[in-house]
Coordinates of C-alpha atoms in Angstrom, one line a residue:
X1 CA -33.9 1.6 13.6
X2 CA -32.0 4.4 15.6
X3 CA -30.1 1.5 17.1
X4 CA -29.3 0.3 13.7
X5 CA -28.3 3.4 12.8
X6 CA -26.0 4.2 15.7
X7 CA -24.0 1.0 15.6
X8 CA -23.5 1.7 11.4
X9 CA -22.1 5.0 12.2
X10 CA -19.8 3.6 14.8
X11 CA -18.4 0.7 12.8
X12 CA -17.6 3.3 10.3
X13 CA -15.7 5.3 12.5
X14 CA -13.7 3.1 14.1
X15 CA -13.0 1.6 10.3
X16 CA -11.9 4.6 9.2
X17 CA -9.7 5.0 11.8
X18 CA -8.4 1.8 11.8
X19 CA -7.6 2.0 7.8
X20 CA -4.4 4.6 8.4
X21 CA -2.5 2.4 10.4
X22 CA -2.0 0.0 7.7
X23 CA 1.4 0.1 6.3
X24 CA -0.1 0.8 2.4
X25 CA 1.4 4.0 0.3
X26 CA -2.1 4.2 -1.7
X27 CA -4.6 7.1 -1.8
X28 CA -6.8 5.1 -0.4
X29 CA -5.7 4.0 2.6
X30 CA -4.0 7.7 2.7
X31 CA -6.5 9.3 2.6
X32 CA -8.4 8.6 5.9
X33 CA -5.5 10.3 7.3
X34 CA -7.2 13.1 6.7
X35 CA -10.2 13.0 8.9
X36 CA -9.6 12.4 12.4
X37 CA -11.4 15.1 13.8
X38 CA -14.4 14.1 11.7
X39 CA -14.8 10.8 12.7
X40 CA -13.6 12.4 16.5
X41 CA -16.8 14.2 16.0
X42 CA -19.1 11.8 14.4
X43 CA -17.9 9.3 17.5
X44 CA -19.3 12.1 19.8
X45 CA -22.2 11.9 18.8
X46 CA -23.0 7.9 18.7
X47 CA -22.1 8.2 21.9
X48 CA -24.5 11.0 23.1
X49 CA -26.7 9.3 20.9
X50 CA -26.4 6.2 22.6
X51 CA -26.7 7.8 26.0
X52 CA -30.0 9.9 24.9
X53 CA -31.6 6.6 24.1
X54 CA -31.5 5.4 27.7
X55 CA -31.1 1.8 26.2
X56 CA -28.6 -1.0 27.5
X57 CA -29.9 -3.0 24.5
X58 CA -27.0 -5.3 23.0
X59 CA -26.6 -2.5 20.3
X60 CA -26.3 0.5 21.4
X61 CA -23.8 -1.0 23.8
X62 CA -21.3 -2.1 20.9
X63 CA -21.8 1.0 19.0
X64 CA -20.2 3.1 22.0
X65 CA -17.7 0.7 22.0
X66 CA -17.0 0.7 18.4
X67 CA -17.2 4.9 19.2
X68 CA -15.0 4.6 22.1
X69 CA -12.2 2.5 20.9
X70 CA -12.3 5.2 17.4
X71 CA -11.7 8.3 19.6
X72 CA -9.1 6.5 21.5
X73 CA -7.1 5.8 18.3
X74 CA -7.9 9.1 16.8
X75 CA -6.2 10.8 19.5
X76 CA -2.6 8.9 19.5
X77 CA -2.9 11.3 16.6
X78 CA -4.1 14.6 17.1
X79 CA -3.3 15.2 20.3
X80 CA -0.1 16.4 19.8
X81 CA -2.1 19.3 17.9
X82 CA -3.9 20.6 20.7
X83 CA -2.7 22.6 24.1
X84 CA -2.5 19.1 26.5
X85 CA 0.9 18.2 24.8
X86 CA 4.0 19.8 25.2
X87 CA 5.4 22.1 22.4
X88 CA 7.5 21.3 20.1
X89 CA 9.0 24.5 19.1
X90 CA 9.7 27.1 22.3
X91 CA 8.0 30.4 22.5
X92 CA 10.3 33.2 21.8
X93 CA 10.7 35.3 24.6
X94 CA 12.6 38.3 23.7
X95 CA 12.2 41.3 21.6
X96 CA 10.9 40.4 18.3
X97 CA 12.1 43.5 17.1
X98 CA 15.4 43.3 18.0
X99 CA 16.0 39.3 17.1
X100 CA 16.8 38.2 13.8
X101 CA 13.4 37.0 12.6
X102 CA 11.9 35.9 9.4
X103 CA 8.1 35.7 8.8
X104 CA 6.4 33.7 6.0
X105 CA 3.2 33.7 4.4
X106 CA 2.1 30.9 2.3
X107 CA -0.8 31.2 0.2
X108 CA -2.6 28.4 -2.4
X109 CA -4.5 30.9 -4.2
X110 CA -6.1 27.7 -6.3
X111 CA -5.7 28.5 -9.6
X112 CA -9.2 28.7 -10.6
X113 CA -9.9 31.3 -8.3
X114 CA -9.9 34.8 -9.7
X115 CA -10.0 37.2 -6.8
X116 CA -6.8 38.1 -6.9
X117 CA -7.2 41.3 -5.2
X118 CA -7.7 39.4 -2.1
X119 CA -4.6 37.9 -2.2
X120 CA -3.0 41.1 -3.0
X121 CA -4.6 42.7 0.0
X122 CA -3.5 40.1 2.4
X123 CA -0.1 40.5 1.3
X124 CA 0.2 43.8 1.8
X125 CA -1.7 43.6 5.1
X126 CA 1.0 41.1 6.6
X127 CA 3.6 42.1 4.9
X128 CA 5.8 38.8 4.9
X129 CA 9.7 38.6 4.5
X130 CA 8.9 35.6 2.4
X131 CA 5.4 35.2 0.4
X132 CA 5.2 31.7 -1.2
X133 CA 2.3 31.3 -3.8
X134 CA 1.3 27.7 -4.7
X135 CA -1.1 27.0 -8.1
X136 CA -0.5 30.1 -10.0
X137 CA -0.7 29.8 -13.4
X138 CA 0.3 33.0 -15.9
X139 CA -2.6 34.9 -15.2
X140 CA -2.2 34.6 -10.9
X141 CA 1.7 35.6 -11.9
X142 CA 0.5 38.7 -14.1
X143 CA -2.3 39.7 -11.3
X144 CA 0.3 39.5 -8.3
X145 CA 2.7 41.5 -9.7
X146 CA 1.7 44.9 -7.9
X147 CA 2.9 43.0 -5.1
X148 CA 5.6 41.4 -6.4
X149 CA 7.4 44.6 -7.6
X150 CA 7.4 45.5 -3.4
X151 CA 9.8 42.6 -2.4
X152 CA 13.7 42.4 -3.1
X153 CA 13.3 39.3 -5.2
X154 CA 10.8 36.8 -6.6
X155 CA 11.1 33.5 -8.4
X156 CA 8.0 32.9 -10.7
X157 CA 7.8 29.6 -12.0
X158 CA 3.8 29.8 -12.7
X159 CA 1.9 26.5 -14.7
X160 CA -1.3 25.9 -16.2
X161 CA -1.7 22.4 -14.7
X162 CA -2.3 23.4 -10.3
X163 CA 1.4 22.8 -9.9
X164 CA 2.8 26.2 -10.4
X165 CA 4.6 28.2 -7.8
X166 CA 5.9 31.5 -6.8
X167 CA 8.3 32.6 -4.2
X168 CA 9.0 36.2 -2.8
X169 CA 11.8 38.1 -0.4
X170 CA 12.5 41.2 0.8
X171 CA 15.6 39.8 1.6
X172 CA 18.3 39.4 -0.8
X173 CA 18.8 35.8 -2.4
X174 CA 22.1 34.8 -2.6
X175 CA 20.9 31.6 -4.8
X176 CA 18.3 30.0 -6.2
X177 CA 16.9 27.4 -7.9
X178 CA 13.7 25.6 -9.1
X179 CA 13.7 22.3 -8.7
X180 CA 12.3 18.9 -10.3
X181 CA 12.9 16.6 -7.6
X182 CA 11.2 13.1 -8.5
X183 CA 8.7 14.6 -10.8
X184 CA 9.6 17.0 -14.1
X185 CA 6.2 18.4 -13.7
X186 CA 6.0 19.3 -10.1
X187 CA 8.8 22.2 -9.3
X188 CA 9.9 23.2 -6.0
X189 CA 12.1 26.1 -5.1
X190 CA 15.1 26.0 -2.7
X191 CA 17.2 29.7 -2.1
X192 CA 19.3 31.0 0.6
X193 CA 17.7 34.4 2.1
X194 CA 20.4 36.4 4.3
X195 CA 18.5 38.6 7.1
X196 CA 19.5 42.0 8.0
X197 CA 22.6 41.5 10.8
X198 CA 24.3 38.9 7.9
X199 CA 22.6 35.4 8.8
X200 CA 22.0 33.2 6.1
X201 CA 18.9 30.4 6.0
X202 CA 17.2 28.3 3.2
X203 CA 13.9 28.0 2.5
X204 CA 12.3 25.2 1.0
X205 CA 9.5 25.4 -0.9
X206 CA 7.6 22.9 -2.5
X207 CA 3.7 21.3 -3.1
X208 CA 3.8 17.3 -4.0
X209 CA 0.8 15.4 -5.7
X210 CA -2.3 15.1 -3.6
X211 CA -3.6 11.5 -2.5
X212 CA -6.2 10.1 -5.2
X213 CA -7.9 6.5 -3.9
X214 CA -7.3 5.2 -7.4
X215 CA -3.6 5.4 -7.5
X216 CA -0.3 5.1 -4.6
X217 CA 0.8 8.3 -3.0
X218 CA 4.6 7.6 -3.5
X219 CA 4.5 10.5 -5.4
X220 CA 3.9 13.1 -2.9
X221 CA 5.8 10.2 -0.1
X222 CA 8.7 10.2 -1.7
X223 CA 9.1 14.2 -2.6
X224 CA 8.5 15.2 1.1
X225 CA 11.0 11.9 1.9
X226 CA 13.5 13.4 -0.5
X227 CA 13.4 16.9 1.1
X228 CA 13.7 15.4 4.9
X229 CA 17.0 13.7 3.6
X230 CA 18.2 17.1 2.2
X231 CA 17.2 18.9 5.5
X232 CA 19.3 16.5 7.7
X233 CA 22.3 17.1 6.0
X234 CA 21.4 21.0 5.5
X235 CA 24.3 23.1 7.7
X236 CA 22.6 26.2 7.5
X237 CA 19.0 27.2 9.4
X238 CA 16.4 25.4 7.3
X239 CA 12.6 26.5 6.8
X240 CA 10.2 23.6 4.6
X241 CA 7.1 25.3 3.8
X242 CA 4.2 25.1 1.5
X243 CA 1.0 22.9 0.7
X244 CA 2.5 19.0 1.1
X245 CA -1.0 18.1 0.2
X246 CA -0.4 15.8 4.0
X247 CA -1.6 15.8 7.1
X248 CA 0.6 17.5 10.4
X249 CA -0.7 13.7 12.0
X250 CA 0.0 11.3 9.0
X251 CA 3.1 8.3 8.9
X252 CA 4.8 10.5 6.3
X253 CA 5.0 13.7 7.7
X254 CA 5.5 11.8 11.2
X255 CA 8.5 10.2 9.4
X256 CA 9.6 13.6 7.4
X257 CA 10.3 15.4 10.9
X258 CA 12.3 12.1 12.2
X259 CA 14.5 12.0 9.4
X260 CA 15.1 15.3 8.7
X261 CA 15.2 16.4 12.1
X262 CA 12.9 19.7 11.9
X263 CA 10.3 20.5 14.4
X264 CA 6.4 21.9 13.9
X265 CA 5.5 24.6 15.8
X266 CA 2.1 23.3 16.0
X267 CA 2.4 21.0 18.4
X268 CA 1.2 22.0 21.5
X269 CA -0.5 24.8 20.3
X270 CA -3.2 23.8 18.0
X271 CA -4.1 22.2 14.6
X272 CA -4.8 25.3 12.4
X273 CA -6.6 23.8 9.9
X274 CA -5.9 25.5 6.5
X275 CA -8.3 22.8 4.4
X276 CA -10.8 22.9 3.3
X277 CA -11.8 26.9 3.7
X278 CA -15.1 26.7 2.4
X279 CA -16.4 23.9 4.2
X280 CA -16.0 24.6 7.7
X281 CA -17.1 20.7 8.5
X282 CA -13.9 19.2 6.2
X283 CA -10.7 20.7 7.4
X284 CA -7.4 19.5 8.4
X285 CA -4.0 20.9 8.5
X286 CA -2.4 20.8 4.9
X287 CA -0.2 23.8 4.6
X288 CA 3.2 23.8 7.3
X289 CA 6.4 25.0 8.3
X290 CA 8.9 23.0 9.5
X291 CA 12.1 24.8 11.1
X292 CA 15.5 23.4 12.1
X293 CA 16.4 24.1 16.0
X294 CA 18.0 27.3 15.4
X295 CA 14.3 29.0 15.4
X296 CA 12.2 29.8 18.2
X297 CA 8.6 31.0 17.4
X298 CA 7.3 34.5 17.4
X299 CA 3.7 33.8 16.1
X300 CA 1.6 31.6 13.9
X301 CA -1.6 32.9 12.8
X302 CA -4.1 31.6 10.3
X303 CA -5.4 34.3 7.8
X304 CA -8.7 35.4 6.3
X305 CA -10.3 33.6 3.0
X306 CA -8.9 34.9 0.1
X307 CA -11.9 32.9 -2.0
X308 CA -9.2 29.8 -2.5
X309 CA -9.8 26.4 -1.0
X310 CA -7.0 26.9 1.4
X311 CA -6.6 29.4 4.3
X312 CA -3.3 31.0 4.0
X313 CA -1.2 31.0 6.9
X314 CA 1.6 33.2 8.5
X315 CA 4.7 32.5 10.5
X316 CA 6.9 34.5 12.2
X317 CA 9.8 33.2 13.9
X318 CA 13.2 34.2 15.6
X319 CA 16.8 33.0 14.8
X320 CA 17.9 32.0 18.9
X321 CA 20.9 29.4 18.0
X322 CA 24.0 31.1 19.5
X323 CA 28.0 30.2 18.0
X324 CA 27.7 27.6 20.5
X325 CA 25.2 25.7 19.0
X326 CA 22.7 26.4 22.3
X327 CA 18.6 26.8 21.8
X328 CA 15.8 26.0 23.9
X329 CA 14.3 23.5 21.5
X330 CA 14.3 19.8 22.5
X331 CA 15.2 17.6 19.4
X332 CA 12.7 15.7 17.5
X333 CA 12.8 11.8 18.0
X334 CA 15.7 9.7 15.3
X335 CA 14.2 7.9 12.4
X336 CA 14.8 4.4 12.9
X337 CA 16.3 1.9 10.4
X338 CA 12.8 1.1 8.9
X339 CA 12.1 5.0 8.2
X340 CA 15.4 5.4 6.4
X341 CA 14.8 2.0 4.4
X342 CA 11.3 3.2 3.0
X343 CA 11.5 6.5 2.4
X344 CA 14.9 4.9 0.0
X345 CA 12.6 2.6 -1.6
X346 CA 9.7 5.4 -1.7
X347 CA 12.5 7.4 -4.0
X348 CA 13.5 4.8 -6.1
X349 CA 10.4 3.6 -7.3
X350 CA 9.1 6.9 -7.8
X351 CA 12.2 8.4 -9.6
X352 CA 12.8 5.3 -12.1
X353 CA 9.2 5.6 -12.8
X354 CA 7.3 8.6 -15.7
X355 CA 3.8 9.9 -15.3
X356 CA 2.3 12.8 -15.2
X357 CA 1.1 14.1 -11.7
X358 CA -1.8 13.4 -9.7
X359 CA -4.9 16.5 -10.2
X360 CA -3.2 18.0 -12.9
X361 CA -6.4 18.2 -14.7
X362 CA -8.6 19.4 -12.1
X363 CA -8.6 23.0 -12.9

C-alpha cells in the first residue's frame, strides 16, 4: 500500500512538472507553473520515503525515478532563484546615500481585506519613493489617504472589480497616464519620476488577469508581452513593477525579460515568494521588478503581512549608468524570432477580442 502510494505521488510530480513545458497559453497548463517548489518538496519526500522503506521492490524503484527525473526538471527552473546561479543584477557597491536611488514598495492589499491600518503602517515604516497599490477599490483609496497626502503625487485609479490600482511619488511626475492596454477593464499606469540631481526614469505599473484552468491566459500573456515591447524601445531608465499574476520561472516572464531586455534582481539571490501569505506551504513569486541596465541594486526585502494574500515587497536600487553608457550589468539573453512571433500573435488575438477579465468577481 505505501508502495502504491509512493509511486502515485511520484507520477504526479513528475506530471506536473512535465505539463508547463507544453507550448499551450491556457490556465491550465499555466498554472503548474506555479508550483515547482511544491512538487520539489513532495519529490523529497518519495524519495526519503522510498529509502526509509528499505525495499528494492519494482515500485519503489520507479517512484524515485518518477521523483528523480521531477526534481531534475524542476530545477532548469528555479535555480536561477537561489544563491548557486550568478546574479543577474550587480550589487551596488557605493554609497546609497550619495547615488541616485529610487526605492519602491508594491503592495496587493486584496480588496476584501479591511485592515488598512497595516498597510498604512508599512508605508510609513519604509517610506518608499514610489508606493504602488494593486486591488483598491474606493474604500482602500479613501482609507490610504493619510498616507497618500505624505507623497509629492499619487494617481488613484481605484475599482470595485480586484483590478483597481494606485500609484505614489515623492518625486515629482512629469507625466502620467493610466492605461488600458489590451483590456478596458484592467488599467495600468506609466509616468516619468525625475530624482533629486535631475534624472528622469519611468515606471511601469500594471496587474494582468490571473490564470483560471477554464479559460487561455492570453490575457495576462499578451499584457506583460505588450509592456516588454514598450520597454525595448524605452530610451530612458525603465522600472516594470507590480503583481503580473506570473511566476519569476514561467515561459512568459522568461520571454518578457528577452524581449524587453530588463533584468530581475532575483536571480541569484533568492525567490522571495510574495504568494500566497497565508499559507506558508503555497507560495511562489508573483509580485516583481524588472529594471533596465542603468540600475544596480541596493536592497530587496520582503515585508511583513499586512492581512492581504500577498506579501508586499520593497526595492531599493541605484541609478550606476554613466554618459557613456557603462554599468556592471551583463545583458539579458535576445528574444529569438519565435518569441517576437508569439508574443505578436498573443496581442492580436487578445486585442481584437472583448470580455471581461479573468476574477473580476472574486471579491
Amino acid at each position: 500500500m505505501i508502495e502504491a502510494g509512493l509511486a502515485v505521488l511520484a507520477a504526479l510530480c513528475l506530471l506536473a512538472s512535465l505539463l508547463p513545458l507544453l507550448p499551450f497559453g491556457h490556465g491550465m497548463v499555466r498554472s503548474f507553473d506555479f508550483g515547482r517548489l511544491q512538487a520539489i518538496s513532495v519529490s523529497v519526500l518519495v524519495i526519503v520515503g522510498a529509502i526509509l522503506a528499505g525495499s528494492l521492490a519494482s515500485t519503489l524503484v520507479a517512484a524515485v525515478v518518477m521523483a528523480v527525473v521531477a526534481i531534475a526538471i524542476q530545477l532548469v527552473f528555479v535555480v536561477r532563484f537561489t544563491p548557486l546561479w550568478p546574479v543577474q543584477t550587480v550589487q551596488y557597491a557605493g554609497d546609497s546615500k550619495e547615488a541616485a536611488t529610487i526605492s519602491v514598495l508594491t503592495c496587493n492589499v486584496k480588496q476584501g481585506n479591511r485592515d488598512y491600518q497595516s498597510v498604512i503602517d508599512l508605508v510609513r515604516d519604509t517610506r518608499p519613493d514610489i508606493a504602488v497599490f494593486m486591488e483598491p477599490d474606493r474604500a482602500w483609496a479613501g482609507a490610504l489617504q493619510p498616507c497618500l497626502s505624505e507623497f509629492h503625487h499619487s494617481i488613484e485609479h481605484p475599482q470595485e472589480d480586484s483590478y483597481g490600482i494606485i500609484l505614489a511619488s515623492r518625486y515629482p511626475l512629469l507625466e502620467h497616464e493610466v492605461r488600458f492596454l489590451l483590456n478596458e477593464e484592467v488599467p495600468s499606469i506609466s509616468c516619468v519620476v525625475r530624482l533629486p540631481g535631475g534624472r528622469d526614469v519611468r515606471i511601469i505599473a500594471l496587474h494582468p488577469e490571473p490564470p483560471l484552468p477554464n479559460r487561455d491566459t492570453l490575457g495576462r500573456d499578451a499584457e506583460i508581452l505588450v509592456v516588454a515591447k514598450q520597454a525595448h524601445t524605452e530610451p530612458l531608465p525603465l522600472i516594470v513593477t507590480g503583481d503580473l499574476n506570473d511566476v519569476a520561472w514561467s515561459r512568459t516572464t522568461r520571454r518578457f525579460l528577452r524581449i524587453s531586455g530588463l533584468l530581475d534582481p532575483r536571480q541569484g539571490r533568492g525567490m522571495f515568494n510574495s504568494f500566497d501569505a497565508r499559507f506558508w506551504f503555497m507560495r511562489w513569486p508573483l509580485d516583481h521588478i524588472f529594471h533596465s541596465r542603468d540600475f544596480e541594486l541596493v536592497s530587496i526585502d520582503r515585508q511583513r503581512f499586512v492581512g492581504s494574500d500577498h506579501f508586499p515587497m520593497f526595492y531599493c536600487l541605484a541609478l550606476t549608468e554613466d554618459k557613456t553608457g557603462e554599468n556592471r550589468n551583463d545583458p539579458p539573453s535576445p528574444p529569438s524570432k519565435e518569441d517576437l512571433a508569439e508574443a505578436d500573435e498573443a496581442i492580436q488575438i487578445e486585442a481584437n477580442r472583448n470580455r471581461p477579465p479573468a476574477g473580476a468577481d472574486w471579491e
